[in-house]
Short mmCIF file of N, CA and C in Angstrom, two decimals:
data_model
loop_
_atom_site.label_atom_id
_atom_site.label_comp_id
_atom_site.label_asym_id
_atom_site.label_seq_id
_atom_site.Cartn_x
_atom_site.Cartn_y
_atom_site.Cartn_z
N UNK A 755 0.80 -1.20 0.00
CA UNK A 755 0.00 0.00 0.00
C UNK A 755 0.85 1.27 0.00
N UNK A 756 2.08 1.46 0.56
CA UNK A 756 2.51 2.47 0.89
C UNK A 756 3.11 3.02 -0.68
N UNK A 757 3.63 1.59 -1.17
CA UNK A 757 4.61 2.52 -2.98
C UNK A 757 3.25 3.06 -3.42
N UNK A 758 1.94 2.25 -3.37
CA UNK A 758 1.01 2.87 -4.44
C UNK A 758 0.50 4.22 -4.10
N UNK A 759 0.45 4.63 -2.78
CA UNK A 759 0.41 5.56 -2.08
C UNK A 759 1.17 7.00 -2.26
N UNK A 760 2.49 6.31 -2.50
CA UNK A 760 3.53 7.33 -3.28
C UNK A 760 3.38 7.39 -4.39
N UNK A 761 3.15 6.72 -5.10
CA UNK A 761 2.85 7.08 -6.68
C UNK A 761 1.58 7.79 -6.97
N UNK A 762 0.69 7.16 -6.21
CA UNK A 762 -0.21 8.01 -6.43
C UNK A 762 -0.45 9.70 -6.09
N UNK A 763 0.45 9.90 -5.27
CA UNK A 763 1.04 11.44 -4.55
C UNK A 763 1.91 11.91 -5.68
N UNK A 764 2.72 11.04 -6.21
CA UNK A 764 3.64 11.71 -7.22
C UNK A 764 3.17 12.17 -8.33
N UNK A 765 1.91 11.43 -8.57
CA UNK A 765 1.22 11.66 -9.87
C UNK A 765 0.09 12.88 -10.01
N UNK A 766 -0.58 13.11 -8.49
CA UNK A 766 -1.41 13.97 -7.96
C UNK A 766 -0.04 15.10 -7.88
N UNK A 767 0.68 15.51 -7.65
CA UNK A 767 1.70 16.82 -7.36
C UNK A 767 2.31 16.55 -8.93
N UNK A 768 2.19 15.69 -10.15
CA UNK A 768 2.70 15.88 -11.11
C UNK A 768 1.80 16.42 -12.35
N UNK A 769 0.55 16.51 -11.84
CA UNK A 769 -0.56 16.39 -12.96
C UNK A 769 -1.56 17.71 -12.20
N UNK A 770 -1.34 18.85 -10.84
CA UNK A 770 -1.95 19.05 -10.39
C UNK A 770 -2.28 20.13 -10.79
N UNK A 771 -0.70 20.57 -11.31
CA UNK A 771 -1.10 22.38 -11.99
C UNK A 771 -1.39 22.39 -13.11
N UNK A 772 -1.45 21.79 -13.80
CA UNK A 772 -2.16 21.55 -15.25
C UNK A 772 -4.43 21.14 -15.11
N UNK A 773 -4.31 20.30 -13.57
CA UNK A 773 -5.42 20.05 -13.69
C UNK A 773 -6.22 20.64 -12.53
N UNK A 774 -5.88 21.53 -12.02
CA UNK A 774 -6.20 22.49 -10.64
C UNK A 774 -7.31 21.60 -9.87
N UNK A 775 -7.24 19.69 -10.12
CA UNK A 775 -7.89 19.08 -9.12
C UNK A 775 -7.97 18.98 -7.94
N UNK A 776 -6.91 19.70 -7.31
CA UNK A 776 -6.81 19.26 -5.57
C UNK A 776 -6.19 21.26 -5.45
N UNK A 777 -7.12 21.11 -3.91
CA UNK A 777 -6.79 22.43 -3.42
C UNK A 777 -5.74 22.03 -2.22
N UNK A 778 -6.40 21.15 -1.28
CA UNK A 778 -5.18 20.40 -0.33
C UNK A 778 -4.66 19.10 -0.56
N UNK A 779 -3.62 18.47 -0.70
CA UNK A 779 -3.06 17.43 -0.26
C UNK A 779 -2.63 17.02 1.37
N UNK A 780 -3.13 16.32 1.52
CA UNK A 780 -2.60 15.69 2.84
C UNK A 780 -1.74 14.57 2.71
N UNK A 781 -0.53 14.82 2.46
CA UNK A 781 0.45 13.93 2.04
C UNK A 781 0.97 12.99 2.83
N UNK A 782 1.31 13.54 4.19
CA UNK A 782 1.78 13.04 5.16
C UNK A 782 0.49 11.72 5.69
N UNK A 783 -0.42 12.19 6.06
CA UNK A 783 -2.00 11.83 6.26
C UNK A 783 -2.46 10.30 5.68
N UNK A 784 -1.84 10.68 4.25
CA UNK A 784 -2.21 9.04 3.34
C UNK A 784 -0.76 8.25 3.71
N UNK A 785 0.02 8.72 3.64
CA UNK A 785 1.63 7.89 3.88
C UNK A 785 1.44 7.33 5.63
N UNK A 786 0.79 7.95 6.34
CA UNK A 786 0.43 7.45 7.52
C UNK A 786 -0.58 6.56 7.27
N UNK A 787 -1.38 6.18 6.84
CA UNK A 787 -2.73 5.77 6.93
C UNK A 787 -2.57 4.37 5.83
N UNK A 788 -1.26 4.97 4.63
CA UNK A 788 -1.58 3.44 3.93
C UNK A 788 -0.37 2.43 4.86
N UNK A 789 0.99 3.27 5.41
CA UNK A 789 1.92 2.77 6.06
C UNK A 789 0.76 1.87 7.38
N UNK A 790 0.00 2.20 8.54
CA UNK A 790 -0.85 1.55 9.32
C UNK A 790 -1.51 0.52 8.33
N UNK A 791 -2.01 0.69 7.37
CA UNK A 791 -2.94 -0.49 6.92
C UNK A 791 -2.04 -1.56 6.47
N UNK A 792 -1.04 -1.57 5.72
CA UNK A 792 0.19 -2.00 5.45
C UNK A 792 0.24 -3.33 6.47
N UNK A 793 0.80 -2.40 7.83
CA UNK A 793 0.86 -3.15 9.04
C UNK A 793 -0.12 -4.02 9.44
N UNK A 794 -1.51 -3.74 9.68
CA UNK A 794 -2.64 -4.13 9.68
C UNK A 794 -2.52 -5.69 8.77
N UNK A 795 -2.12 -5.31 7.20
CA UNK A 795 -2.82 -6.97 6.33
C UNK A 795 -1.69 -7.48 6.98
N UNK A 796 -0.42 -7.20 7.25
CA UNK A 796 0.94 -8.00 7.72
C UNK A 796 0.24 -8.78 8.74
N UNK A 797 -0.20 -8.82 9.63
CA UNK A 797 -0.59 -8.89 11.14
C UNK A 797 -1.88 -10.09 10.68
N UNK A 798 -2.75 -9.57 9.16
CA UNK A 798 -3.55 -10.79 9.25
C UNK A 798 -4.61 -10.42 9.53
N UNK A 799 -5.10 -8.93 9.48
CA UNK A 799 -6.12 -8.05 10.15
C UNK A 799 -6.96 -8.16 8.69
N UNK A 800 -8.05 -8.44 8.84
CA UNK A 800 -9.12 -8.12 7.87
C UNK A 800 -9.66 -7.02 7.63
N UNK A 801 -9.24 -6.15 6.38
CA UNK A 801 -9.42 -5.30 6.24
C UNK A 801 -10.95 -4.84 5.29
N UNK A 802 -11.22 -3.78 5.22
CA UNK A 802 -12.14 -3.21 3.73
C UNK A 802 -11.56 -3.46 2.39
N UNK A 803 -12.31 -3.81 1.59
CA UNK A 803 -11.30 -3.68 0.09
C UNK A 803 -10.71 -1.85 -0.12
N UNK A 804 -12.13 -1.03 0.63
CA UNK A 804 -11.64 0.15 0.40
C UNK A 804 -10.69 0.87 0.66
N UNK A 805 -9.82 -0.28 1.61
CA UNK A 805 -8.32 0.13 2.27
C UNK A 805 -7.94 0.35 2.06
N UNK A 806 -7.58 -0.04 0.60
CA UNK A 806 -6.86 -0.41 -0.51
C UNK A 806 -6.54 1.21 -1.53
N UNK A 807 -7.76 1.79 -1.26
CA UNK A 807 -8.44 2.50 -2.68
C UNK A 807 -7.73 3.83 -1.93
N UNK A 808 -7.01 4.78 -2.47
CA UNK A 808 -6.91 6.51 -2.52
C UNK A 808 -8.79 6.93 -2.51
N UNK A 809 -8.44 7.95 -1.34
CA UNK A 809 -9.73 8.65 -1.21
C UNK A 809 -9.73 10.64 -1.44
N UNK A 810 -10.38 10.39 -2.52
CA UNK A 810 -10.41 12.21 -3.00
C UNK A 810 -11.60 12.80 -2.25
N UNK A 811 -11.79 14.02 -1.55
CA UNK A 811 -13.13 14.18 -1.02
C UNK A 811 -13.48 15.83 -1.84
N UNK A 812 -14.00 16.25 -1.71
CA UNK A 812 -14.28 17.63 -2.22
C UNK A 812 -14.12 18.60 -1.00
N UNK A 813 -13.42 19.67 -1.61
CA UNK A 813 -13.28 20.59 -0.42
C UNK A 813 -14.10 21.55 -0.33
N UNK A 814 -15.34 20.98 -0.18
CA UNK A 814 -16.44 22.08 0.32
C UNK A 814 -16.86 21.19 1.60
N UNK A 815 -16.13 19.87 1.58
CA UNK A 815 -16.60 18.76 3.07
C UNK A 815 -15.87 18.52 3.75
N UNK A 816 -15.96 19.31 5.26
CA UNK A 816 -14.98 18.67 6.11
C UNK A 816 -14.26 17.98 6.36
N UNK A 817 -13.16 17.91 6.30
CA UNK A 817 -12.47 16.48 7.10
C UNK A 817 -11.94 17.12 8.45
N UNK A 818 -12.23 15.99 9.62
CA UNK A 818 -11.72 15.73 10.37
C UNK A 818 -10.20 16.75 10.89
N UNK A 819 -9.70 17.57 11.16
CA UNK A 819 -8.64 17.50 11.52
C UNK A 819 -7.87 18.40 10.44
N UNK A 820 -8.27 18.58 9.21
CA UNK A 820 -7.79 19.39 8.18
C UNK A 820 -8.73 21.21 8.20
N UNK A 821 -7.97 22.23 7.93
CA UNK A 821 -8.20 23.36 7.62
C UNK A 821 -9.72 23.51 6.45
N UNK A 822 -10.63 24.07 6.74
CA UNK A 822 -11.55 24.10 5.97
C UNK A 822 -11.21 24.97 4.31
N UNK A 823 -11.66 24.47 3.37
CA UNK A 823 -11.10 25.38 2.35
C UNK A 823 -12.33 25.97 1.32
N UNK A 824 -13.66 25.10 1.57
CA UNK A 824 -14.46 25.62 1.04
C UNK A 824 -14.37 25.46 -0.25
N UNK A 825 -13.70 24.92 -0.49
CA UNK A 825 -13.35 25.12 -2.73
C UNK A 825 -12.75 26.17 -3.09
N UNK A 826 -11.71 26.93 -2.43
CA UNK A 826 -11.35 27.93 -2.68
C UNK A 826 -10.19 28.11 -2.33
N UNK A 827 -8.40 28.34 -3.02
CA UNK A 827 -7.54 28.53 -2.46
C UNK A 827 -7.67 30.12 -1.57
N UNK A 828 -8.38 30.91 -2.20
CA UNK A 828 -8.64 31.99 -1.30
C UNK A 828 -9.22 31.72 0.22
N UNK A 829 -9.52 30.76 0.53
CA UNK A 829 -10.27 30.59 1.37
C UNK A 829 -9.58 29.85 2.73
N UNK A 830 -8.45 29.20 1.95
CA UNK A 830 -7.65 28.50 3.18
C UNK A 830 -7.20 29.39 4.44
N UNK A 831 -8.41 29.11 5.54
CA UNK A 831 -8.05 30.10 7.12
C UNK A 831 -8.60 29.25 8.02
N UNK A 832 -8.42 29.06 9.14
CA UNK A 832 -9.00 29.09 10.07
C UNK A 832 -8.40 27.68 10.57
N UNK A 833 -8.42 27.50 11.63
CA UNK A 833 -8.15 26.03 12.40
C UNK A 833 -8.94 24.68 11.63
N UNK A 834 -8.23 23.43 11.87
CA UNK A 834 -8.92 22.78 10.84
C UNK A 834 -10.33 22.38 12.01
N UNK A 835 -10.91 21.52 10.98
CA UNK A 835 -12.55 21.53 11.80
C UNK A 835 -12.98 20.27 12.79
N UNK A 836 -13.48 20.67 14.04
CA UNK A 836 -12.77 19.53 15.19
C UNK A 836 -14.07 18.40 14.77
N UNK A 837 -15.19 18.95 13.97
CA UNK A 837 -16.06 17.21 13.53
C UNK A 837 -16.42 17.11 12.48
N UNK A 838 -16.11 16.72 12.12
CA UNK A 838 -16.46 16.72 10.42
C UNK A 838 -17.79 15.18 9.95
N UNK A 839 -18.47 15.31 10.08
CA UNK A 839 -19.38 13.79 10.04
C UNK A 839 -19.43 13.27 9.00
N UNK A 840 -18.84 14.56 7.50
CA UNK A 840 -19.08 13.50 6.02
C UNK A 840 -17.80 12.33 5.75
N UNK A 841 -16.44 12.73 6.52
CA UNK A 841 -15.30 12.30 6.44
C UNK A 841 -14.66 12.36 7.09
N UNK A 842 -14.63 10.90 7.91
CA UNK A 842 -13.34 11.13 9.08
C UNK A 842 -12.09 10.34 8.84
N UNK A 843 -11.22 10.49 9.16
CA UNK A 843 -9.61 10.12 9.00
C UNK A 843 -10.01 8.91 9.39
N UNK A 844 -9.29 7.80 8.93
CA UNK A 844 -9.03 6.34 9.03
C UNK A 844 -9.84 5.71 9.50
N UNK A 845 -11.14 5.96 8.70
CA UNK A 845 -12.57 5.38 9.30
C UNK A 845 -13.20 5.11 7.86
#
């Protein structure tokens, strides 16, 4: 999980200014999250298939723990948001 994880980051920061798809990356966030799941199938842990899968959300929807951005690089302010109910981190 973790190379596809990086590639898939490399390809999202290689394709991003041409395709102004992502306002935030949470880079660190997925390299944590596929590195734990990683650990997880090692161990024998039954996972989701969706474990597996990169998750894009739209930034008009909270996440958990990330800066609100609204769809807008103008917009990136404020502390990130302490509940977010459409999307929570490693859930």
């Amino acid at each position: 999980m973790p190379d596809f994880t990086k590639a898939m980051l490399e390809r999202i920061k290689a394709e991003g200014p041409s395709t102004h798809a992502y306002i935030s990356l949470l880079e660190q966030e997925a390299l944590d999250g596929a590195a734990d799941g990683q650990r997880k199938l090692d161990a024998g842990e039954m996972l989701s298939p969706l474990a597996r899968a990169p998750l894009a959300g739209q930034d008009n929807i909270c996440l958990t723990g990330a800066p609100p951005t609204w769809r807008s690089t103008t917009r990136v302010r404020g502390p990130p948001h302490p509940c977010a109910p459409a999307l929570r981190r490693g859930q």
